[in-house]
mmCIF file of N, CA and C in Angstrom:
data_model
loop_
_atom_site.group_PDB
_atom_site.id
_atom_site.type_symbol
_atom_site.label_atom_id
_atom_site.label_comp_id
_atom_site.label_asym_id
_atom_site.label_seq_id
_atom_site.Cartn_x
_atom_site.Cartn_y
_atom_site.Cartn_z
ATOM 1 N N ALA A 1 141.558 104.565 52.199
ATOM 2 C CA ALA A 1 142.191 104.898 53.462
ATOM 3 C C ALA A 1 141.176 105.543 54.412
ATOM 4 N N LEU A 2 140.309 106.380 53.829
ATOM 5 C CA LEU A 2 139.311 107.057 54.668
ATOM 6 C C LEU A 2 138.318 106.055 55.247
ATOM 7 N N GLU A 3 137.924 105.048 54.439
ATOM 8 C CA GLU A 3 137.008 104.016 54.934
ATOM 9 C C GLU A 3 137.634 103.219 56.066
ATOM 10 N N MET A 4 138.929 102.922 55.942
ATOM 11 C CA MET A 4 139.635 102.147 56.956
ATOM 12 C C MET A 4 139.708 102.930 58.276
ATOM 13 N N LEU A 5 139.964 104.220 58.176
ATOM 14 C CA LEU A 5 140.004 105.061 59.380
ATOM 15 C C LEU A 5 138.631 105.149 60.035
ATOM 16 N N GLN A 6 137.575 105.261 59.212
ATOM 17 C CA GLN A 6 136.216 105.332 59.754
ATOM 18 C C GLN A 6 135.855 104.041 60.478
ATOM 19 N N GLN A 7 136.250 102.892 59.916
ATOM 20 C CA GLN A 7 136.011 101.606 60.574
ATOM 21 C C GLN A 7 136.757 101.533 61.899
ATOM 22 N N ARG A 8 137.981 102.043 61.913
ATOM 23 C CA ARG A 8 138.791 102.028 63.140
ATOM 24 C C ARG A 8 138.145 102.907 64.215
ATOM 25 N N VAL A 9 137.657 104.081 63.848
ATOM 26 C CA VAL A 9 136.980 104.988 64.784
ATOM 27 C C VAL A 9 135.723 104.327 65.327
ATOM 28 N N ASP A 10 134.953 103.684 64.461
ATOM 29 C CA ASP A 10 133.731 102.993 64.902
ATOM 30 C C ASP A 10 134.056 101.881 65.890
ATOM 31 N N ALA A 11 135.124 101.127 65.610
ATOM 32 C CA ALA A 11 135.521 100.036 66.505
ATOM 33 C C ALA A 11 135.943 100.584 67.871
ATOM 34 N N LEU A 12 136.705 101.670 67.888
ATOM 35 C CA LEU A 12 137.152 102.258 69.156
ATOM 36 C C LEU A 12 135.986 102.850 69.941
ATOM 37 N N GLU A 13 135.059 103.502 69.240
ATOM 38 C CA GLU A 13 133.888 104.040 69.936
ATOM 39 C C GLU A 13 133.046 102.927 70.527
ATOM 40 N N GLY A 14 132.947 101.811 69.850
ATOM 41 C CA GLY A 14 132.210 100.667 70.368
ATOM 42 C C GLY A 14 132.850 100.114 71.634
ATOM 43 N N GLN A 15 134.178 100.125 71.677
ATOM 44 C CA GLN A 15 134.878 99.645 72.880
ATOM 45 C C GLN A 15 134.640 100.571 74.061
ATOM 46 N N VAL A 16 134.636 101.863 73.809
ATOM 47 C CA VAL A 16 134.438 102.837 74.886
ATOM 48 C C VAL A 16 133.050 102.695 75.492
ATOM 49 N N LYS A 17 132.054 102.368 74.683
ATOM 50 C CA LYS A 17 130.679 102.262 75.168
ATOM 51 C C LYS A 17 130.418 100.976 75.944
ATOM 52 N N LYS A 18 131.330 100.011 75.868
ATOM 53 C CA LYS A 18 131.123 98.739 76.562
ATOM 54 C C LYS A 18 131.455 98.875 78.040
ATOM 55 N N ASN A 19 130.649 98.198 78.864
ATOM 56 C CA ASN A 19 130.933 98.092 80.294
ATOM 57 C C ASN A 19 130.454 96.729 80.767
ATOM 58 N N SER A 20 130.502 96.496 82.049
ATOM 59 C CA SER A 20 130.142 95.173 82.566
ATOM 60 C C SER A 20 128.652 94.872 82.418
ATOM 61 N N ARG A 21 127.827 95.895 82.190
ATOM 62 C CA ARG A 21 126.393 95.665 82.065
ATOM 63 C C ARG A 21 125.989 95.236 80.649
ATOM 64 N N ASN A 22 126.724 95.734 79.640
ATOM 65 C CA ASN A 22 126.316 95.428 78.266
ATOM 66 C C ASN A 22 127.339 94.575 77.514
ATOM 67 N N SER A 23 128.280 93.962 78.241
ATOM 68 C CA SER A 23 129.253 93.086 77.601
ATOM 69 C C SER A 23 129.716 92.048 78.619
ATOM 70 N N SER A 24 130.680 91.244 78.221
ATOM 71 C CA SER A 24 131.194 90.225 79.148
ATOM 72 C C SER A 24 132.370 90.737 79.968
ATOM 73 N N LYS A 25 132.601 92.057 79.965
ATOM 74 C CA LYS A 25 133.712 92.628 80.724
ATOM 75 C C LYS A 25 133.425 92.519 82.223
ATOM 76 N N PRO A 26 134.463 92.334 83.050
ATOM 77 C CA PRO A 26 134.243 92.265 84.503
ATOM 78 C C PRO A 26 133.938 93.647 85.080
ATOM 79 N N PRO A 27 133.227 93.726 86.205
ATOM 80 C CA PRO A 27 132.903 95.026 86.810
ATOM 81 C C PRO A 27 134.141 95.844 87.175
ATOM 82 N N SER A 28 135.244 95.194 87.461
ATOM 83 C CA SER A 28 136.448 95.938 87.837
ATOM 84 C C SER A 28 136.991 96.766 86.678
ATOM 85 N N SER A 29 136.597 96.437 85.437
ATOM 86 C CA SER A 29 137.079 97.202 84.281
ATOM 87 C C SER A 29 136.232 98.445 84.018
ATOM 88 N N ASP A 30 135.172 98.669 84.799
ATOM 89 C CA ASP A 30 134.293 99.824 84.577
ATOM 90 C C ASP A 30 134.942 101.137 84.984
ATOM 91 N N GLY A 31 135.951 101.107 85.821
ATOM 92 C CA GLY A 31 136.576 102.347 86.268
ATOM 93 C C GLY A 31 135.833 102.926 87.445
ATOM 94 N N PHE A 32 136.082 104.196 87.716
ATOM 95 C CA PHE A 32 135.533 104.833 88.913
ATOM 96 C C PHE A 32 134.300 105.683 88.636
ATOM 97 N N ARG A 33 133.798 105.628 87.416
ATOM 98 C CA ARG A 33 132.599 106.412 87.125
ATOM 99 C C ARG A 33 131.395 105.841 87.849
ATOM 100 N N LYS A 34 130.534 106.740 88.306
ATOM 101 C CA LYS A 34 129.312 106.314 88.983
ATOM 102 C C LYS A 34 128.353 105.719 87.966
ATOM 103 N N LYS A 35 127.781 104.585 88.311
ATOM 104 C CA LYS A 35 126.847 103.924 87.413
ATOM 105 C C LYS A 35 125.516 104.684 87.398
ATOM 106 N N PRO A 36 124.849 104.751 86.268
ATOM 107 C CA PRO A 36 123.558 105.439 86.228
ATOM 108 C C PRO A 36 122.518 104.679 87.050
ATOM 109 N N ALA A 37 121.667 105.427 87.696
ATOM 110 C CA ALA A 37 120.629 104.810 88.527
ATOM 111 C C ALA A 37 119.623 104.091 87.636
ATOM 112 N N GLN A 38 119.164 102.958 88.120
ATOM 113 C CA GLN A 38 118.160 102.205 87.390
ATOM 114 C C GLN A 38 116.783 102.652 87.884
ATOM 115 N N PRO A 39 116.043 103.372 87.087
ATOM 116 C CA PRO A 39 114.730 103.835 87.558
ATOM 117 C C PRO A 39 113.768 102.666 87.758
ATOM 118 N N ARG A 40 112.942 102.801 88.766
ATOM 119 C CA ARG A 40 111.951 101.769 89.052
ATOM 120 C C ARG A 40 110.821 101.856 88.032
ATOM 121 N N ARG A 41 110.364 100.718 87.583
ATOM 122 C CA ARG A 41 109.239 100.718 86.644
ATOM 123 C C ARG A 41 107.962 101.082 87.384
ATOM 124 N N ARG A 42 107.116 101.853 86.729
ATOM 125 C CA ARG A 42 105.866 102.273 87.351
ATOM 126 C C ARG A 42 105.023 101.061 87.719
ATOM 127 N N GLY A 43 104.438 101.114 88.915
ATOM 128 C CA GLY A 43 103.546 100.057 89.348
ATOM 129 C C GLY A 43 104.269 98.833 89.861
ATOM 130 N N GLU A 44 105.605 98.858 89.843
ATOM 131 C CA GLU A 44 106.344 97.683 90.306
ATOM 132 C C GLU A 44 106.111 97.466 91.793
ATOM 133 N N ARG A 45 106.372 98.464 92.587
ATOM 134 C CA ARG A 45 106.070 98.434 94.024
ATOM 135 C C ARG A 45 105.759 99.852 94.471
ATOM 136 N N PRO A 46 104.714 100.037 95.230
ATOM 137 C CA PRO A 46 104.422 101.394 95.707
ATOM 138 C C PRO A 46 105.444 101.808 96.763
ATOM 139 N N SER A 47 105.628 103.112 96.917
ATOM 140 C CA SER A 47 106.547 103.588 97.940
ATOM 141 C C SER A 47 105.918 103.372 99.318
ATOM 142 N N GLY A 48 106.762 103.283 100.334
ATOM 143 C CA GLY A 48 106.274 103.075 101.698
ATOM 144 C C GLY A 48 106.185 101.604 102.041
ATOM 145 N N GLY A 49 105.460 101.302 103.113
ATOM 146 C CA GLY A 49 105.302 99.919 103.565
ATOM 147 C C GLY A 49 104.562 99.081 102.537
ATOM 148 N N GLN A 50 105.015 97.863 102.373
ATOM 149 C CA GLN A 50 104.412 96.989 101.374
ATOM 150 C C GLN A 50 103.188 96.274 101.955
ATOM 151 N N PRO A 51 102.218 95.946 101.124
ATOM 152 C CA PRO A 51 101.014 95.258 101.603
ATOM 153 C C PRO A 51 101.374 93.938 102.284
ATOM 154 N N GLY A 52 100.771 93.699 103.443
ATOM 155 C CA GLY A 52 101.011 92.467 104.174
ATOM 156 C C GLY A 52 102.185 92.535 105.136
ATOM 157 N N HIS A 53 102.999 93.580 105.050
ATOM 158 C CA HIS A 53 104.136 93.686 105.963
ATOM 159 C C HIS A 53 103.673 94.308 107.279
ATOM 160 N N PRO A 54 103.939 93.640 108.423
ATOM 161 C CA PRO A 54 103.489 94.209 109.698
ATOM 162 C C PRO A 54 104.308 95.462 110.040
ATOM 163 N N GLY A 55 103.637 96.547 110.291
ATOM 164 C CA GLY A 55 104.330 97.782 110.639
ATOM 165 C C GLY A 55 104.863 97.752 112.061
ATOM 166 N N GLN A 56 105.844 98.575 112.314
ATOM 167 C CA GLN A 56 106.400 98.671 113.665
ATOM 168 C C GLN A 56 106.382 100.136 114.076
ATOM 169 N N THR A 57 105.740 100.419 115.188
ATOM 170 C CA THR A 57 105.676 101.769 115.704
ATOM 171 C C THR A 57 106.163 101.752 117.134
ATOM 172 N N ARG A 58 107.046 102.675 117.450
ATOM 173 C CA ARG A 58 107.532 102.771 118.823
ATOM 174 C C ARG A 58 106.404 103.332 119.696
ATOM 175 N N ARG A 59 106.079 102.626 120.735
ATOM 176 C CA ARG A 59 104.994 103.035 121.634
ATOM 177 C C ARG A 59 105.410 104.256 122.456
ATOM 178 N N MET A 60 104.452 105.112 122.721
ATOM 179 C CA MET A 60 104.737 106.285 123.547
ATOM 180 C C MET A 60 104.887 105.861 124.999
ATOM 181 N N VAL A 61 105.780 106.533 125.716
ATOM 182 C CA VAL A 61 106.006 106.214 127.122
ATOM 183 C C VAL A 61 105.095 107.078 127.985
ATOM 184 N N GLU A 62 104.755 106.568 129.168
ATOM 185 C CA GLU A 62 103.876 107.305 130.075
ATOM 186 C C GLU A 62 104.555 108.533 130.658
ATOM 187 N N ASN A 63 105.807 108.379 131.087
ATOM 188 C CA ASN A 63 106.524 109.471 131.752
ATOM 189 C C ASN A 63 107.804 109.796 130.987
ATOM 190 N N PRO A 64 107.732 110.682 129.987
ATOM 191 C CA PRO A 64 108.948 111.041 129.258
ATOM 192 C C PRO A 64 109.903 111.833 130.152
ATOM 193 N N ASP A 65 111.175 111.865 129.776
ATOM 194 C CA ASP A 65 112.176 112.593 130.553
ATOM 195 C C ASP A 65 111.935 114.098 130.505
ATOM 196 N N GLU A 66 111.339 114.572 129.443
ATOM 197 C CA GLU A 66 111.111 116.005 129.286
ATOM 198 C C GLU A 66 109.806 116.211 128.526
ATOM 199 N N VAL A 67 109.031 117.203 128.934
ATOM 200 C CA VAL A 67 107.800 117.565 128.231
ATOM 201 C C VAL A 67 107.937 119.013 127.791
ATOM 202 N N VAL A 68 107.779 119.254 126.500
ATOM 203 C CA VAL A 68 107.883 120.605 125.950
ATOM 204 C C VAL A 68 106.516 120.972 125.385
ATOM 205 N N ASP A 69 105.891 122.003 125.947
ATOM 206 C CA ASP A 69 104.605 122.481 125.438
ATOM 207 C C ASP A 69 104.874 123.512 124.350
ATOM 208 N N VAL A 70 104.304 123.293 123.180
ATOM 209 C CA VAL A 70 104.493 124.197 122.051
ATOM 210 C C VAL A 70 103.189 124.945 121.832
ATOM 211 N N HIS A 71 103.215 126.227 122.182
ATOM 212 C CA HIS A 71 102.020 127.066 122.060
ATOM 213 C C HIS A 71 102.120 127.910 120.802
ATOM 214 N N PRO A 72 100.977 128.164 120.135
ATOM 215 C CA PRO A 72 101.012 129.043 118.964
ATOM 216 C C PRO A 72 101.320 130.479 119.385
ATOM 217 N N ILE A 73 102.021 131.191 118.519
ATOM 218 C CA ILE A 73 102.350 132.592 118.799
ATOM 219 C C ILE A 73 101.842 133.442 117.638
ATOM 220 N N GLY A 74 101.677 134.704 117.891
ATOM 221 C CA GLY A 74 101.216 135.628 116.863
ATOM 222 C C GLY A 74 99.817 136.128 117.178
ATOM 223 N N TYR A 75 99.086 136.486 116.138
ATOM 224 C CA TYR A 75 97.764 137.066 116.308
ATOM 225 C C TYR A 75 96.724 136.284 115.521
ATOM 226 N N CYS A 76 95.526 136.238 116.058
ATOM 227 C CA CYS A 76 94.387 135.614 115.398
ATOM 228 C C CYS A 76 93.908 136.561 114.295
ATOM 229 N N GLY A 77 93.056 136.044 113.415
ATOM 230 C CA GLY A 77 92.497 136.882 112.352
ATOM 231 C C GLY A 77 91.711 138.062 112.889
ATOM 232 N N CYS A 78 91.189 137.937 114.139
ATOM 233 C CA CYS A 78 90.417 139.028 114.720
ATOM 234 C C CYS A 78 91.315 140.050 115.420
ATOM 235 N N GLY A 79 92.615 139.776 115.520
ATOM 236 C CA GLY A 79 93.530 140.736 116.123
ATOM 237 C C GLY A 79 93.959 140.398 117.537
ATOM 238 N N ARG A 80 93.363 139.361 118.166
ATOM 239 C CA ARG A 80 93.756 139.005 119.535
ATOM 240 C C ARG A 80 95.058 138.209 119.522
ATOM 241 N N LYS A 81 95.857 138.389 120.608
ATOM 242 C CA LYS A 81 97.105 137.641 120.736
ATOM 243 C C LYS A 81 96.783 136.180 121.046
ATOM 244 N N LEU A 82 97.422 135.256 120.329
ATOM 245 C CA LEU A 82 97.183 133.833 120.540
ATOM 246 C C LEU A 82 97.706 133.372 121.894
ATOM 247 N N GLU A 83 98.782 133.990 122.388
ATOM 248 C CA GLU A 83 99.359 133.585 123.670
ATOM 249 C C GLU A 83 98.394 133.814 124.834
ATOM 250 N N ASP A 84 97.470 134.784 124.688
ATOM 251 C CA ASP A 84 96.537 135.121 125.764
ATOM 252 C C ASP A 84 95.289 134.242 125.758
ATOM 253 N N GLN A 85 95.105 133.419 124.732
ATOM 254 C CA GLN A 85 93.900 132.607 124.612
ATOM 255 C C GLN A 85 94.090 131.248 125.292
ATOM 256 N N PRO A 86 92.999 130.666 125.826
ATOM 257 C CA PRO A 86 93.125 129.332 126.420
ATOM 258 C C PRO A 86 93.472 128.307 125.324
ATOM 259 N N SER A 87 94.244 127.302 125.710
ATOM 260 C CA SER A 87 94.660 126.303 124.717
ATOM 261 C C SER A 87 94.441 124.901 125.269
ATOM 262 N N ARG A 88 94.457 123.937 124.378
ATOM 263 C CA ARG A 88 94.358 122.521 124.764
ATOM 264 C C ARG A 88 95.372 121.752 123.913
ATOM 265 N N VAL A 89 95.720 120.579 124.372
ATOM 266 C CA VAL A 89 96.680 119.758 123.631
ATOM 267 C C VAL A 89 96.001 119.204 122.388
ATOM 268 N N LYS A 90 96.549 119.502 121.231
ATOM 269 C CA LYS A 90 95.997 119.037 119.957
ATOM 270 C C LYS A 90 96.632 117.703 119.557
ATOM 271 N N GLU A 91 97.920 117.555 119.800
ATOM 272 C CA GLU A 91 98.643 116.375 119.342
ATOM 273 C C GLU A 91 99.858 116.161 120.231
ATOM 274 N N ARG A 92 100.202 114.891 120.432
ATOM 275 C CA ARG A 92 101.396 114.541 121.198
ATOM 276 C C ARG A 92 102.339 113.759 120.304
ATOM 277 N N ARG A 93 103.605 114.094 120.363
ATOM 278 C CA ARG A 93 104.641 113.343 119.655
ATOM 279 C C ARG A 93 105.801 113.156 120.607
ATOM 280 N N GLN A 94 106.488 112.053 120.466
ATOM 281 C CA GLN A 94 107.658 111.810 121.301
ATOM 282 C C GLN A 94 108.860 111.557 120.400
ATOM 283 N N GLN A 95 109.958 112.155 120.775
ATOM 284 C CA GLN A 95 111.204 112.005 120.036
ATOM 285 C C GLN A 95 112.178 111.231 120.906
ATOM 286 N N TRP A 96 112.743 110.176 120.364
ATOM 287 C CA TRP A 96 113.680 109.343 121.102
ATOM 288 C C TRP A 96 115.092 109.710 120.668
ATOM 289 N N ASP A 97 115.917 110.115 121.616
ATOM 290 C CA ASP A 97 117.306 110.448 121.324
ATOM 291 C C ASP A 97 118.226 109.485 122.054
ATOM 292 N N ILE A 98 119.337 109.166 121.438
ATOM 293 C CA ILE A 98 120.344 108.333 122.084
ATOM 294 C C ILE A 98 121.218 109.254 122.919
ATOM 295 N N PRO A 99 121.339 108.991 124.222
ATOM 296 C CA PRO A 99 122.137 109.888 125.058
ATOM 297 C C PRO A 99 123.615 109.807 124.683
ATOM 298 N N PRO A 100 124.358 110.900 124.866
ATOM 299 C CA PRO A 100 125.779 110.865 124.549
ATOM 300 C C PRO A 100 126.519 109.900 125.467
ATOM 301 N N THR A 101 127.578 109.318 124.959
ATOM 302 C CA THR A 101 128.374 108.379 125.734
ATOM 303 C C THR A 101 129.147 109.125 126.812
ATOM 304 N N LYS A 102 129.154 108.572 127.996
ATOM 305 C CA LYS A 102 129.912 109.169 129.093
ATOM 306 C C LYS A 102 131.054 108.219 129.427
ATOM 307 N N PHE A 103 132.259 108.755 129.489
ATOM 308 C CA PHE A 103 133.414 107.939 129.818
ATOM 309 C C PHE A 103 133.473 107.657 131.308
ATOM 310 N N HIS A 104 133.909 106.490 131.631
ATOM 311 C CA HIS A 104 134.206 106.124 133.017
ATOM 312 C C HIS A 104 135.718 106.225 133.161
ATOM 313 N N VAL A 105 136.183 107.156 133.968
ATOM 314 C CA VAL A 105 137.613 107.397 134.115
ATOM 315 C C VAL A 105 138.093 106.783 135.413
ATOM 316 N N SER A 106 139.087 105.938 135.314
ATOM 317 C CA SER A 106 139.703 105.328 136.503
ATOM 318 C C SER A 106 141.078 105.934 136.691
ATOM 319 N N GLU A 107 141.357 106.315 137.891
ATOM 320 C CA GLU A 107 142.691 106.843 138.203
ATOM 321 C C GLU A 107 143.467 105.770 138.940
ATOM 322 N N PHE A 108 144.650 105.489 138.456
ATOM 323 C CA PHE A 108 145.522 104.517 139.093
ATOM 324 C C PHE A 108 146.663 105.291 139.735
ATOM 325 N N ARG A 109 146.804 105.184 141.031
ATOM 326 C CA ARG A 109 147.860 105.887 141.758
ATOM 327 C C ARG A 109 148.960 104.897 142.116
ATOM 328 N N GLN A 110 150.117 105.169 141.576
ATOM 329 C CA GLN A 110 151.228 104.252 141.788
ATOM 330 C C GLN A 110 151.941 104.617 143.077
ATOM 331 N N HIS A 111 152.010 103.663 143.948
ATOM 332 C CA HIS A 111 152.752 103.836 145.198
ATOM 333 C C HIS A 111 154.085 103.134 145.037
ATOM 334 N N GLU A 112 155.068 103.578 145.787
ATOM 335 C CA GLU A 112 156.355 102.915 145.717
ATOM 336 C C GLU A 112 156.788 102.499 147.109
ATOM 337 N N VAL A 113 157.538 101.456 147.131
ATOM 338 C CA VAL A 113 158.095 100.965 148.390
ATOM 339 C C VAL A 113 159.578 100.739 148.187
ATOM 340 N N GLU A 114 160.278 100.801 149.275
ATOM 341 C CA GLU A 114 161.696 100.491 149.211
ATOM 342 C C GLU A 114 161.908 99.151 149.868
ATOM 343 N N CYS A 115 162.542 98.285 149.123
ATOM 344 C CA CYS A 115 162.802 96.951 149.637
ATOM 345 C C CYS A 115 164.119 96.989 150.414
ATOM 346 N N GLY A 116 164.083 96.570 151.648
ATOM 347 C CA GLY A 116 165.286 96.578 152.473
ATOM 348 C C GLY A 116 166.333 95.590 151.988
ATOM 349 N N ALA A 117 165.905 94.590 151.209
ATOM 350 C CA ALA A 117 166.854 93.581 150.749
ATOM 351 C C ALA A 117 167.462 93.944 149.397
ATOM 352 N N GLY A 118 167.075 95.108 148.819
ATOM 353 C CA GLY A 118 167.661 95.540 147.554
ATOM 354 C C GLY A 118 166.951 95.005 146.324
ATOM 355 N N GLY A 119 165.795 94.356 146.487
ATOM 356 C CA GLY A 119 165.047 93.853 145.335
ATOM 357 C C GLY A 119 164.338 94.980 144.603
ATOM 358 N N VAL A 120 163.947 94.740 143.362
ATOM 359 C CA VAL A 120 163.250 95.744 142.557
ATOM 360 C C VAL A 120 161.759 95.405 142.574
ATOM 361 N N PRO A 121 160.932 96.322 143.141
ATOM 362 C CA PRO A 121 159.489 96.050 143.180
ATOM 363 C C PRO A 121 158.892 96.137 141.767
ATOM 364 N N PRO A 122 157.755 95.468 141.533
ATOM 365 C CA PRO A 122 157.128 95.519 140.200
ATOM 366 C C PRO A 122 156.561 96.908 139.918
ATOM 367 N N THR A 123 156.456 97.249 138.629
ATOM 368 C CA THR A 123 155.846 98.530 138.244
ATOM 369 C C THR A 123 154.329 98.387 138.312
ATOM 370 N N LEU A 124 153.624 99.507 138.188
ATOM 371 C CA LEU A 124 152.157 99.499 138.237
ATOM 372 C C LEU A 124 151.584 98.625 137.126
ATOM 373 N N ASP A 125 152.140 98.734 135.904
ATOM 374 C CA ASP A 125 151.643 97.933 134.781
ATOM 375 C C ASP A 125 151.771 96.448 135.076
ATOM 376 N N GLU A 126 152.898 96.062 135.655
ATOM 377 C CA GLU A 126 153.110 94.649 135.964
ATOM 378 C C GLU A 126 152.206 94.180 137.095
ATOM 379 N N ALA A 127 151.980 95.055 138.072
ATOM 380 C CA ALA A 127 151.192 94.660 139.243
ATOM 381 C C ALA A 127 149.696 94.570 138.927
ATOM 382 N N THR A 128 149.172 95.464 138.051
ATOM 383 C CA THR A 128 147.725 95.504 137.798
ATOM 384 C C THR A 128 147.326 94.954 136.437
ATOM 385 N N GLY A 129 148.274 94.888 135.518
ATOM 386 C CA GLY A 129 147.948 94.455 134.158
ATOM 387 C C GLY A 129 147.232 95.533 133.368
ATOM 388 N N VAL A 130 147.354 96.793 133.786
ATOM 389 C CA VAL A 130 146.662 97.904 133.138
ATOM 390 C C VAL A 130 147.658 98.716 132.326
ATOM 391 N N ASP A 131 147.284 99.025 131.082
ATOM 392 C CA ASP A 131 148.124 99.849 130.213
ATOM 393 C C ASP A 131 147.668 101.295 130.388
ATOM 394 N N ILE A 132 148.452 102.108 131.076
ATOM 395 C CA ILE A 132 148.044 103.501 131.320
ATOM 396 C C ILE A 132 149.038 104.478 130.722
ATOM 397 N N THR A 133 149.661 104.110 129.617
ATOM 398 C CA THR A 133 150.586 105.022 128.972
ATOM 399 C C THR A 133 149.805 106.192 128.379
ATOM 400 N N PRO A 134 150.462 107.356 128.226
ATOM 401 C CA PRO A 134 149.757 108.500 127.621
ATOM 402 C C PRO A 134 149.210 108.187 126.231
ATOM 403 N N GLU A 135 149.931 107.362 125.462
ATOM 404 C CA GLU A 135 149.450 106.997 124.126
ATOM 405 C C GLU A 135 148.139 106.234 124.218
ATOM 406 N N ARG A 136 148.024 105.350 125.186
ATOM 407 C CA ARG A 136 146.793 104.572 125.385
ATOM 408 C C ARG A 136 145.644 105.515 125.749
ATOM 409 N N MET A 137 145.903 106.486 126.617
ATOM 410 C CA MET A 137 144.849 107.432 127.007
ATOM 411 C C MET A 137 144.383 108.239 125.799
ATOM 412 N N GLU A 138 145.313 108.677 124.925
ATOM 413 C CA GLU A 138 144.924 109.432 123.747
ATOM 414 C C GLU A 138 144.032 108.585 122.836
ATOM 415 N N ARG A 139 144.368 107.294 122.704
ATOM 416 C CA ARG A 139 143.593 106.392 121.859
ATOM 417 C C ARG A 139 142.188 106.210 122.422
ATOM 418 N N ILE A 140 142.072 106.065 123.752
ATOM 419 C CA ILE A 140 140.773 105.880 124.389
ATOM 420 C C ILE A 140 139.914 107.123 124.179
ATOM 421 N N LEU A 141 140.493 108.311 124.391
ATOM 422 C CA LEU A 141 139.721 109.539 124.279
ATOM 423 C C LEU A 141 139.341 109.838 122.833
ATOM 424 N N ALA A 142 140.119 109.345 121.880
ATOM 425 C CA ALA A 142 139.809 109.575 120.470
ATOM 426 C C ALA A 142 138.652 108.711 119.992
ATOM 427 N N GLU A 143 138.376 107.592 120.675
ATOM 428 C CA GLU A 143 137.312 106.669 120.248
ATOM 429 C C GLU A 143 135.951 107.212 120.482
#
């Protein structure tokens, strides 16, 4: 009986260890556990740009929107203040930022007229084809 139980435990442990990588089980049966990372073999590919691949560098612009001069602060080893010493530009770097989106707001002013013949004039939505309900405005501002 003990041997039979041990065989049963071994069989169940073998099932638990199986996944889609080491058996014919489909990936959907793996569950929600994160798969272990596959480490790269040494010498397979070096990090960074690969040999023969043309690099792409964003060219610096002549007239940036803003220039920030970064001066060293503190004291030199001799005790003089660095801010009081003459300086020169050592290096230039440019940072490209995507400007924030600005909404274009259109105001639609609904005018009304009275028809002398008793007809019903069209509403603003019907006349312009514009959906200006408060729900629509909330959706636009949420985007």
